[in-house]
XYZ file of C-alpha atoms in Angstrom:
312
model
C -0.127 -0.059 0.069
C 1.274 3.331 -1.170
C 0.192 6.218 1.652
C 0.688 8.894 -1.160
C -2.229 7.127 -3.120
C -4.614 8.833 -0.731
C -3.137 12.227 -0.871
C -1.034 14.362 1.593
C -1.664 17.201 3.536
C -0.379 21.082 2.853
C -1.511 22.042 6.273
C 0.349 20.811 9.188
C -1.153 17.976 11.123
C -1.013 17.948 14.780
C 0.964 15.047 16.475
C 0.341 15.843 20.126
C -2.304 17.756 22.257
C -2.236 21.355 21.535
C -4.188 24.324 23.098
C -7.691 24.383 22.057
C -7.740 20.496 23.468
C -5.111 20.706 26.164
C -5.962 19.156 29.607
C -5.473 22.680 31.178
C -7.803 24.403 28.515
C -10.541 21.615 29.161
C -10.009 21.404 32.902
C -13.540 21.047 34.791
C -15.513 21.244 31.239
C -16.855 17.855 31.641
C -17.613 17.979 35.631
C -20.724 15.994 36.843
C -20.959 14.040 33.543
C -20.711 10.319 33.547
C -18.678 8.760 30.443
C -18.761 5.386 29.042
C -15.658 4.229 27.435
C -15.471 0.806 25.875
C -12.239 -0.891 25.014
C -10.607 1.060 27.932
C -7.819 -1.518 29.172
C -5.016 -0.187 27.100
C -3.706 2.229 24.341
C -6.409 4.835 22.931
C -9.042 3.772 24.913
C -7.220 3.975 28.172
C -5.933 7.531 27.198
C -9.677 8.644 26.312
C -10.971 7.398 29.733
C -7.818 9.302 31.313
C -8.416 12.275 29.356
C -12.098 12.319 30.072
C -11.192 12.338 33.730
C -8.671 15.143 33.629
C -11.663 17.103 32.270
C -13.606 16.361 35.245
C -16.104 13.627 34.085
C -16.727 10.145 36.065
C -15.864 7.439 34.001
C -17.119 3.797 33.411
C -14.515 1.793 31.531
C -15.283 -1.140 29.874
C -13.260 -4.321 28.533
C -13.858 -7.965 28.177
C -11.958 -8.313 31.543
C -12.068 -6.275 34.657
C -8.714 -7.395 35.865
C -7.225 -5.837 32.469
C -8.726 -2.313 33.403
C -7.160 -1.813 36.878
C -4.253 0.340 35.254
C -6.587 2.687 33.802
C -8.728 2.601 36.792
C -5.952 3.922 38.790
C -4.822 6.235 36.585
C -8.480 7.902 36.275
C -8.750 7.870 40.021
C -5.826 10.102 40.590
C -7.737 12.848 38.695
C -10.161 12.789 41.850
C -13.144 11.369 39.648
C -15.149 8.527 40.231
C -14.312 5.419 38.228
C -16.444 2.212 37.658
C -15.009 -0.876 36.094
C -17.289 -3.179 33.904
C -16.513 -6.418 32.183
C -18.586 -6.227 29.162
C -18.807 -7.831 25.293
C -20.189 -5.095 23.569
C -21.353 -7.321 21.035
C -23.850 -8.762 23.625
C -26.729 -6.851 23.592
C -28.319 -8.162 27.057
C -25.008 -7.805 28.535
C -24.759 -3.913 27.348
C -28.217 -3.110 28.746
C -27.181 -4.900 32.269
C -23.913 -3.093 32.255
C -25.443 0.507 31.275
C -28.268 -0.215 34.024
C -25.366 -0.964 36.516
C -23.311 2.198 35.565
C -26.336 4.273 36.083
C -27.112 2.790 39.488
C -23.427 3.163 40.624
C -22.320 6.418 39.045
C -25.461 8.182 37.606
C -27.108 9.071 34.282
C -24.686 8.633 31.423
C -24.175 11.448 29.406
C -21.070 10.605 27.163
C -20.439 7.391 25.154
C -17.178 6.680 23.670
C -17.283 3.561 21.458
C -13.500 2.478 21.131
C -13.648 -1.341 21.499
C -12.376 -3.101 18.068
C -10.584 -5.827 16.740
C -8.687 -6.444 13.671
C -7.523 -9.539 12.120
C -5.135 -8.636 9.194
C -5.348 -11.418 6.594
C -6.784 -11.942 2.954
C -10.586 -12.658 2.941
C -9.702 -15.848 1.190
C -7.529 -17.186 4.044
C -10.059 -16.044 6.516
C -12.508 -18.223 8.401
C -16.174 -16.548 7.848
C -16.583 -16.586 11.913
C -13.160 -14.850 12.067
C -14.137 -12.186 9.685
C -17.557 -11.581 10.866
C -16.419 -11.154 14.617
C -14.736 -7.873 13.590
C -18.122 -6.679 12.021
C -19.904 -7.746 15.614
C -17.272 -5.968 17.327
C -16.293 -2.832 15.393
C -20.127 -2.223 13.814
C -22.837 -4.209 15.801
C -21.106 -3.305 19.377
C -21.305 0.206 18.760
C -24.890 0.139 17.249
C -25.945 -1.869 20.641
C -24.474 0.673 22.684
C -25.888 3.611 20.984
C -29.447 1.981 21.162
C -29.193 1.551 24.528
C -28.237 5.124 25.588
C -30.008 7.066 22.954
C -33.512 6.678 24.738
C -31.885 8.004 27.906
C -30.377 10.753 26.218
C -33.828 11.639 24.400
C -35.413 11.532 27.987
C -32.916 13.845 29.659
C -32.637 16.286 26.691
C -28.928 15.784 25.649
C -25.818 13.702 25.586
C -22.837 13.114 23.225
C -21.512 10.047 21.290
C -18.053 9.754 19.913
C -17.535 6.586 17.346
C -13.834 5.782 17.127
C -13.526 5.070 13.398
C -10.327 4.787 11.216
C -8.786 6.438 8.154
C -9.159 2.770 6.889
C -12.975 3.168 6.658
C -12.284 5.830 3.631
C -9.720 4.093 1.870
C -8.735 0.387 0.359
C -6.553 -1.449 2.465
C -5.923 -5.211 1.579
C -6.309 -7.632 4.322
C -8.093 -5.686 6.370
C -11.674 -6.197 4.890
C -13.323 -6.836 8.081
C -11.834 -3.876 9.869
C -12.435 -1.264 6.725
C -15.904 -2.485 6.300
C -17.183 -2.064 9.763
C -15.254 1.218 10.225
C -16.896 2.748 6.915
C -20.314 1.381 7.993
C -19.692 3.197 11.640
C -18.547 6.423 9.929
C -22.044 6.316 7.596
C -24.165 5.605 10.785
C -22.996 8.672 12.517
C -23.663 10.676 9.368
C -27.148 9.017 9.399
C -27.958 9.163 13.167
C -27.291 12.864 13.333
C -29.948 13.456 10.612
C -32.222 11.288 12.640
C -31.702 13.935 15.650
C -32.653 16.418 13.519
C -35.762 14.583 12.596
C -36.852 14.190 16.264
C -35.662 17.934 17.221
C -32.600 16.494 19.424
C -30.128 18.038 17.368
C -27.753 19.826 18.671
C -28.579 18.705 22.113
C -27.440 15.102 21.029
C -24.309 15.280 19.076
C -22.646 12.446 17.507
C -18.861 12.091 15.889
C -16.811 9.570 14.231
C -13.383 10.262 14.803
C -9.991 8.865 13.640
C -7.574 8.360 16.400
C -4.329 9.177 14.215
C -1.504 7.023 13.636
C -1.106 5.159 16.973
C 1.092 2.280 17.416
C -1.388 0.047 19.272
C -1.450 -3.816 20.244
C -3.988 -4.033 17.761
C -2.658 -2.197 14.643
C 1.017 -2.762 15.384
C 1.227 -6.532 15.856
C 0.844 -7.073 12.356
C -0.441 -10.399 10.657
C -0.311 -13.957 12.047
C 2.650 -16.215 10.740
C 0.608 -18.142 7.886
C -0.010 -14.650 6.165
C 3.404 -13.375 6.770
C 4.773 -16.576 5.013
C 2.803 -15.687 1.791
C 2.656 -12.028 1.700
C 5.549 -10.703 4.003
C 5.480 -8.309 6.771
C 3.930 -4.894 5.979
C 5.825 -3.506 8.823
C 9.051 -3.878 7.008
C 7.718 -1.045 4.707
C 9.103 2.280 5.856
C 6.420 4.417 4.468
C 3.624 2.025 6.733
C 5.708 2.285 10.020
C 5.884 6.227 9.196
C 2.101 6.311 9.736
C 2.533 5.568 13.280
C 3.651 8.887 14.778
C 0.927 9.957 17.141
C 0.445 9.468 21.062
C -2.924 8.316 22.330
C -3.292 11.192 24.181
C -3.874 13.152 21.179
C -7.210 11.397 20.457
C -7.913 11.166 24.327
C -7.997 15.201 24.426
C -9.945 15.195 21.224
C -12.832 13.137 22.795
C -12.531 15.392 25.600
C -13.048 18.288 23.640
C -15.925 16.985 21.725
C -17.581 15.730 24.996
C -17.414 19.168 26.499
C -19.635 20.301 23.438
C -17.123 23.145 22.234
C -17.241 21.246 18.864
C -20.821 20.707 18.331
C -20.845 22.532 14.965
C -18.903 19.433 13.727
C -21.608 17.034 14.809
C -22.260 14.123 12.392
C -19.276 14.638 10.727
C -16.151 12.529 10.308
C -12.927 13.800 12.022
C -9.300 13.220 12.107
C -7.869 14.219 15.383
C -4.663 15.359 14.020
C -6.575 18.204 11.981
C -6.971 21.256 14.249
C -10.215 21.503 15.363
C -10.143 25.332 15.472
C -9.306 25.421 11.625
C -12.452 23.125 10.979
C -14.820 25.287 13.155
C -13.361 28.495 11.604
C -14.597 27.094 8.172
C -17.969 27.057 9.874
C -20.778 24.050 9.851
C -22.862 25.741 7.005
C -19.727 25.482 4.769
C -18.766 21.881 5.785
C -21.899 20.821 5.012
C -22.474 22.443 1.667
C -19.209 21.353 0.299
C -19.632 17.826 1.978
C -16.239 17.960 3.572
C -15.465 15.602 6.363
C -18.362 13.168 5.001
C -17.955 9.517 3.755
C -18.881 10.383 0.031
C -17.872 8.983 -3.321
C -17.052 11.180 -6.454
C -18.540 10.195 -9.891
C -17.289 11.277 -13.396
C -17.984 14.931 -13.985
C -21.557 15.474 -15.352
C -23.038 11.978 -13.501
C -24.891 12.752 -10.251
C -28.823 12.065 -9.859
C -31.897 12.575 -11.817
C -32.841 16.288 -12.139
């Protein structure tokens, strides 16, 4: 894969938290909110939970194992907030409902949901088992839809709330050997756009604001471990390509602080859009919501041959 195939930025990208999203700027902005973060045991999910805690939110951290969440729990508690630890498979609807009910009993009404849990099996579709492929769809797409379906009626009843779906640039491009991942992330981005439109229909916009967020190039256990040996034997290791490894230069805190910013409501004009946390939110906000929507920017779309569109 040649990263240059997808274009290069002429504006500088952010590779660390900057002033608009810094912990000092956002201190206290999410106080009295309860934020749920899935896949919070390590990496990006852990950083998101810690950033939300730094901004004053009480946090409910979820992962498959409660034991795996203890390090994140300790770091969040150092910020002086309440922290709840919950073992939960986001693809299990009844388990999600029961977990969210428990969170609200123990911490209070949920005000922020960050769908971060995800998995990747890096292998060609022809070398995949179908259950292995489909499990990625279950976790990466079905899981967020379950959590959203569980929390939206509560947001509607309370008159507001924030949902952040951790998406990926992979959902906007063609990346061989990641069919389950790119498909599920593309679906999640499209769902974000559509759900915000539905909030408009029900006059819940902008009180309920929803975002799809690319977390940047973070060298996580999921993205950095590479393919299994059978795939390596046949296709080699993409991590040997300098252009591939150069993509991973961002700390998870960049995504974490962007989530804290969006949860605070300061970026509401970007609701319903697909965002890249490396792009300065102040530049996007300066462009203005009307212009972004009119020009179909930050939206998953397709370009046709000039002259072809819809019927007049």
